[in-house]
Short mmCIF file of C-alpha atoms in Angstrom, two decimals:
data_model
loop_
_atom_site.label_atom_id
_atom_site.label_comp_id
_atom_site.label_asym_id
_atom_site.label_seq_id
_atom_site.Cartn_x
_atom_site.Cartn_y
_atom_site.Cartn_z
CA UNK I 103 114.27 42.93 64.63
CA UNK I 104 112.49 39.76 66.13
CA UNK I 105 112.85 37.38 63.50
CA UNK I 106 116.45 38.24 63.01
CA UNK I 107 119.03 36.96 65.73
CA UNK I 108 120.43 40.31 67.85
CA UNK I 109 124.26 39.88 66.66
CA UNK I 110 122.93 40.24 63.79
CA UNK I 111 122.03 43.51 63.88
CA UNK I 112 124.48 45.85 63.50
CA UNK I 113 126.23 43.60 60.77
CA UNK I 114 126.56 45.77 57.85
CA UNK I 115 126.54 43.93 54.80
CA UNK I 116 125.61 45.18 51.62
CA UNK I 117 122.88 44.46 49.10
CA UNK I 118 122.66 44.94 45.92
CA UNK I 119 119.65 45.70 43.85
CA UNK I 120 116.60 43.04 43.43
CA UNK I 121 118.24 41.32 47.05
CA UNK I 122 115.69 39.60 48.84
CA UNK I 123 115.61 39.40 52.62
CA UNK I 124 116.46 35.36 51.46
CA UNK I 125 119.34 36.86 49.12
CA UNK I 126 120.82 38.59 52.33
CA UNK I 127 120.74 35.71 54.11
CA UNK I 128 122.73 33.96 52.06
CA UNK I 129 124.78 36.99 51.57
CA UNK I 130 125.79 36.84 55.62
CA UNK I 131 125.75 33.17 55.53
CA UNK I 132 128.92 32.79 53.35
CA UNK I 133 130.69 35.98 54.52
CA UNK I 134 131.07 34.06 57.56
CA UNK I 135 131.76 30.62 56.13
CA UNK I 136 134.41 32.21 54.11
CA UNK I 137 135.96 33.54 57.14
CA UNK I 138 136.39 30.56 59.04
CA UNK I 139 137.50 28.37 55.47
CA UNK I 140 139.92 31.76 55.43
CA UNK I 141 141.15 30.53 58.91
CA UNK I 142 140.90 26.85 58.26
CA UNK I 143 137.79 24.53 58.76
CA UNK I 144 137.80 22.81 62.56
CA UNK I 145 138.11 19.35 63.23
CA UNK I 146 138.06 16.83 65.81
CA UNK I 147 138.59 12.79 66.98
CA UNK I 148 135.94 10.87 66.19
CA UNK I 149 134.91 7.19 66.81
CA UNK I 150 135.07 5.21 63.31
CA UNK I 151 134.20 1.42 63.43
CA UNK I 152 135.53 -0.18 60.04
CA UNK I 153 136.67 -3.65 58.58
CA UNK I 154 140.37 -2.80 58.81
CA UNK I 155 143.42 -4.87 57.86
CA UNK I 156 145.67 -4.41 60.56
CA UNK I 157 144.01 -4.39 64.30
CA UNK I 158 143.83 -0.69 65.07
CA UNK I 159 142.00 0.93 68.38
CA UNK I 160 140.19 -1.70 69.74
CA UNK I 161 139.09 -5.05 68.41
CA UNK I 162 135.02 -5.64 68.51
CA UNK I 163 135.04 -8.96 69.34
CA UNK I 164 131.40 -9.67 69.04
CA UNK I 165 131.08 -8.05 65.83
CA UNK I 166 134.10 -10.57 64.48
CA UNK I 167 132.13 -13.43 65.96
CA UNK I 168 128.70 -12.57 64.59
CA UNK I 169 130.41 -12.01 60.95
CA UNK I 170 129.38 -14.09 58.05
CA UNK I 171 132.46 -14.95 57.03
CA UNK I 172 134.45 -18.21 57.71
CA UNK I 173 137.82 -16.67 57.58
CA UNK I 174 138.26 -13.62 58.75
CA UNK I 175 140.91 -11.43 56.83
CA UNK I 176 139.95 -7.95 57.62
CA UNK I 177 138.87 -7.36 61.51
CA UNK I 178 135.95 -5.07 62.69
CA UNK I 179 137.60 -2.51 64.77
CA UNK I 180 137.30 0.99 66.49
CA UNK I 181 139.02 3.23 67.07
CA UNK I 182 139.56 7.46 67.17
CA UNK I 183 140.41 9.48 63.74
CA UNK I 184 140.94 13.09 63.39
CA UNK I 185 138.54 13.78 61.16
CA UNK I 186 136.63 17.18 59.47
CA UNK I 187 133.36 15.13 60.05
CA UNK I 188 132.37 16.93 62.89
CA UNK I 189 128.91 18.29 64.03
CA UNK I 190 129.71 22.17 63.49
CA UNK I 191 130.72 21.16 59.48
CA UNK I 192 128.07 19.18 59.29
CA UNK I 193 125.33 22.09 60.07
CA UNK I 194 127.25 24.31 57.40
CA UNK I 195 126.82 21.40 55.08
CA UNK I 196 123.35 20.57 55.73
CA UNK I 197 121.95 24.95 56.02
CA UNK I 198 123.95 25.47 52.48
CA UNK I 199 122.26 22.30 51.09
CA UNK I 200 118.80 24.25 52.43
CA UNK I 201 120.08 27.53 50.93
CA UNK I 202 120.73 25.58 47.70
CA UNK I 203 117.04 24.49 47.19
CA UNK I 204 115.73 28.12 47.46
CA UNK I 205 118.27 30.58 46.47
CA UNK I 206 117.85 31.65 42.50
CA UNK I 207 121.28 34.45 42.36
CA UNK I 208 123.09 32.38 40.16
CA UNK I 209 126.46 34.45 41.59
CA UNK I 210 124.66 33.00 45.24
CA UNK I 211 124.14 29.43 43.73
CA UNK I 212 127.70 29.62 42.92
CA UNK I 213 129.44 30.03 45.76
CA UNK I 214 126.98 27.93 48.05
CA UNK I 215 128.25 25.39 45.24
CA UNK I 216 131.49 26.04 46.16
CA UNK I 217 131.22 25.78 49.78
CA UNK I 218 129.15 22.43 49.59
CA UNK I 219 132.03 21.25 47.29
CA UNK I 220 134.75 21.76 49.40
CA UNK I 221 132.96 20.47 52.42
CA UNK I 222 132.49 17.38 50.71
CA UNK I 223 135.75 17.21 49.50
CA UNK I 224 137.07 17.13 53.23
CA UNK I 225 134.54 13.84 54.18
CA UNK I 226 132.36 16.40 56.00
CA UNK I 227 128.71 13.99 55.75
CA UNK I 228 125.29 15.53 54.54
CA UNK I 229 123.49 14.73 57.34
CA UNK I 230 119.58 15.92 58.03
CA UNK I 231 120.74 18.32 61.28
CA UNK I 232 117.42 19.11 63.90
CA UNK I 233 117.69 22.24 65.66
CA UNK I 234 117.98 20.37 69.18
CA UNK I 235 121.99 18.59 67.44
CA UNK I 236 123.04 22.34 66.62
CA UNK I 237 121.48 24.03 70.07
CA UNK I 238 123.93 21.09 71.56
CA UNK I 239 126.95 22.57 70.47
CA UNK I 240 129.58 23.44 72.94
CA UNK I 241 132.13 26.46 71.95
CA UNK I 242 135.60 25.99 73.11
CA UNK I 243 138.78 27.54 72.08
CA UNK I 244 139.11 26.10 69.12
CA UNK I 245 135.93 26.27 67.61
CA UNK I 246 135.20 29.83 68.87
CA UNK I 247 135.02 30.88 65.27
CA UNK I 248 132.15 29.19 64.57
CA UNK I 249 130.28 31.11 66.65
CA UNK I 250 128.21 33.22 64.50
CA UNK I 251 127.67 30.91 61.84
CA UNK I 252 126.14 28.53 64.29
CA UNK I 253 123.81 31.40 65.29
CA UNK I 254 122.91 31.61 61.48
CA UNK I 255 122.25 27.93 61.19
CA UNK I 256 119.71 27.82 64.09
CA UNK I 257 118.16 30.55 62.89
CA UNK I 258 117.89 28.79 59.06
CA UNK I 259 117.09 25.26 60.85
CA UNK I 260 114.54 26.40 63.59
CA UNK I 261 112.50 28.24 60.69
CA UNK I 262 112.17 24.79 58.65
CA UNK I 263 109.80 22.33 59.23
CA UNK I 264 108.19 19.28 57.52
CA UNK I 265 104.49 19.17 56.14
CA UNK I 266 103.30 16.03 54.80
CA UNK I 267 101.95 16.71 51.18
CA UNK I 268 100.33 13.05 50.10
CA UNK I 269 102.88 10.54 50.50
CA UNK I 270 105.94 13.35 49.79
CA UNK I 271 107.27 15.06 52.46
CA UNK I 272 108.27 18.68 51.27
CA UNK I 273 110.80 21.28 53.40
CA UNK I 274 108.85 24.67 53.85
CA UNK I 275 110.57 27.81 54.66
CA UNK I 276 109.16 29.73 56.95
CA UNK I 277 110.94 33.45 56.08
CA UNK I 278 109.50 32.10 52.65
CA UNK I 279 105.98 32.89 54.12
CA UNK I 280 104.10 36.06 52.57
CA UNK I 281 102.64 37.36 56.13
CA UNK I 282 100.72 39.68 54.68
CA UNK I 283 98.53 37.24 52.08
CA UNK I 284 98.61 34.35 55.76
CA UNK I 285 97.15 37.27 57.72
CA UNK I 286 94.73 38.50 54.72
CA UNK I 287 93.76 34.75 54.15
CA UNK I 288 93.38 34.13 58.03
CA UNK I 289 90.83 37.00 58.38
CA UNK I 290 88.75 35.91 55.21
CA UNK I 291 88.05 32.35 56.74
CA UNK I 292 87.52 33.53 60.33
CA UNK I 293 84.91 36.33 58.53
CA UNK I 294 83.85 33.11 56.23
CA UNK I 295 83.18 31.35 59.30
CA UNK I 296 81.10 33.71 61.00
CA UNK I 297 78.59 35.32 58.56
CA UNK I 298 78.07 32.87 55.70
CA UNK I 299 75.59 31.02 57.98
CA UNK I 300 73.74 34.28 58.29
CA UNK I 301 73.43 35.08 54.97
CA UNK I 302 76.05 37.07 53.96
CA UNK I 303 78.32 36.38 51.27
CA UNK I 304 82.13 36.96 51.28
CA UNK I 305 84.68 36.97 48.45
CA UNK I 306 88.82 37.78 48.22
CA UNK I 307 90.85 39.22 46.35
CA UNK I 308 88.24 39.49 43.57
CA UNK I 309 89.20 41.79 40.02
CA UNK I 310 87.04 45.02 39.25
CA UNK I 311 87.03 47.34 36.38
CA UNK I 312 89.71 49.79 36.91
CA UNK I 313 88.37 53.15 37.62
CA UNK I 314 91.43 54.83 35.96
CA UNK I 315 92.43 55.32 32.34
CA UNK I 316 95.39 53.81 31.03
CA UNK I 317 97.48 57.13 29.89
CA UNK I 318 99.37 57.20 26.89
CA UNK I 319 103.16 57.87 27.36
CA UNK I 320 104.01 60.55 24.27
CA UNK I 321 107.29 61.19 24.83
CA UNK I 322 109.56 57.96 22.96
CA UNK I 323 106.75 55.56 21.23
CA UNK I 324 103.12 56.17 22.10
CA UNK I 325 103.43 53.31 24.83
CA UNK I 326 100.31 52.99 27.70
CA UNK I 327 100.95 53.05 31.73
CA UNK I 328 100.04 50.08 32.52
CA UNK I 329 97.14 50.72 35.29
CA UNK I 330 97.32 47.94 38.31
CA UNK I 331 94.40 46.14 38.49
CA UNK I 332 91.91 46.89 41.36
CA UNK I 333 91.20 44.09 43.93
CA UNK I 334 90.09 45.05 47.58
CA UNK I 335 91.17 42.23 49.47
CA UNK I 336 87.70 41.23 51.44
CA UNK I 337 83.91 42.17 50.12
CA UNK I 338 81.18 41.55 52.35
CA UNK I 339 77.82 42.07 50.71
CA UNK I 340 74.26 41.21 51.67
CA UNK I 341 71.36 42.50 50.60
CA UNK I 342 72.69 44.34 47.65
CA UNK I 343 75.39 46.36 50.17
CA UNK I 344 78.51 46.17 50.24
CA UNK I 345 81.36 46.21 52.65
CA UNK I 346 84.62 46.92 51.82
CA UNK I 347 88.19 45.78 53.63
CA UNK I 348 91.82 46.02 53.36
CA UNK I 349 93.85 43.93 55.40
CA UNK I 350 97.63 45.08 57.11
CA UNK I 351 99.64 43.32 58.42
CA UNK I 352 101.57 45.93 60.21
CA UNK I 353 102.49 47.31 64.14
CA UNK I 354 102.54 50.95 62.97
CA UNK I 355 99.52 52.92 62.35
CA UNK I 356 97.67 52.97 59.04
CA UNK I 357 99.40 55.84 56.18
CA UNK I 358 97.82 57.91 54.11
CA UNK I 359 98.53 55.80 51.30
CA UNK I 360 96.89 53.19 53.24
CA UNK I 361 93.29 55.39 53.80
CA UNK I 362 93.88 56.29 49.61
CA UNK I 363 93.96 52.49 48.94
CA UNK I 364 90.57 51.10 50.53
CA UNK I 365 89.21 55.12 49.35
CA UNK I 366 89.71 53.66 45.71
CA UNK I 367 88.25 50.06 46.71
CA UNK I 368 85.23 51.82 48.01
CA UNK I 369 85.22 53.85 44.94
CA UNK I 370 85.23 51.00 42.82
CA UNK I 371 81.82 49.40 44.71
CA UNK I 372 80.06 52.46 45.36
#
């Protein structure tokens, strides 16, 4: 519950078989955006600076003087224009693009593409949005319908960061990281840093022979049932003695299944 904004915890959203957390997040995002589209997307006055055929708004004297043209046929002007290209819609477009880069579900991708194309057709520009930008959006009567989707955008953007890989930068979504594996790697590295220098050997996810035999399924075509591989999380060894460790990233007490799993690992190395 700490991971998801409080206001989304009570929302009823129908999941489908095989849905991941990312799929559910996308469904919620699409649902909110489509609700906004149905009532009409928000627009506001923005400042525009461009060369115009006639003087509009304020004439930009300095910019016109610096122009390299000998005869100015299109003077530079600055004026206010009612536009859909506002920060609220830019946030939605940016987050739509983020989700499109990760979602593999074809149905969800089609809906996200539809949202992206609609926003682009309305002149919304695709800019990189920082958490600071979305956090500074002021909600008032005209954009109140954006409240829910803005919170979702904050959630998506706050769990995105950039890390250098050689000369390129790749976006890494935090909610895409398997915390079980991350926690296991943390424990492995911590143990290695302390015990290897004391003569212990430390291995992780080492595949071992099964203690179970395949059972034939005689009712159809004698296919054998697959037996999952035995791969203890961590094995510590020294002087022909072994200690098997099974890591769990959880707040609750260990279940009977956790103990059975650890026992099976120990039997392999008995």
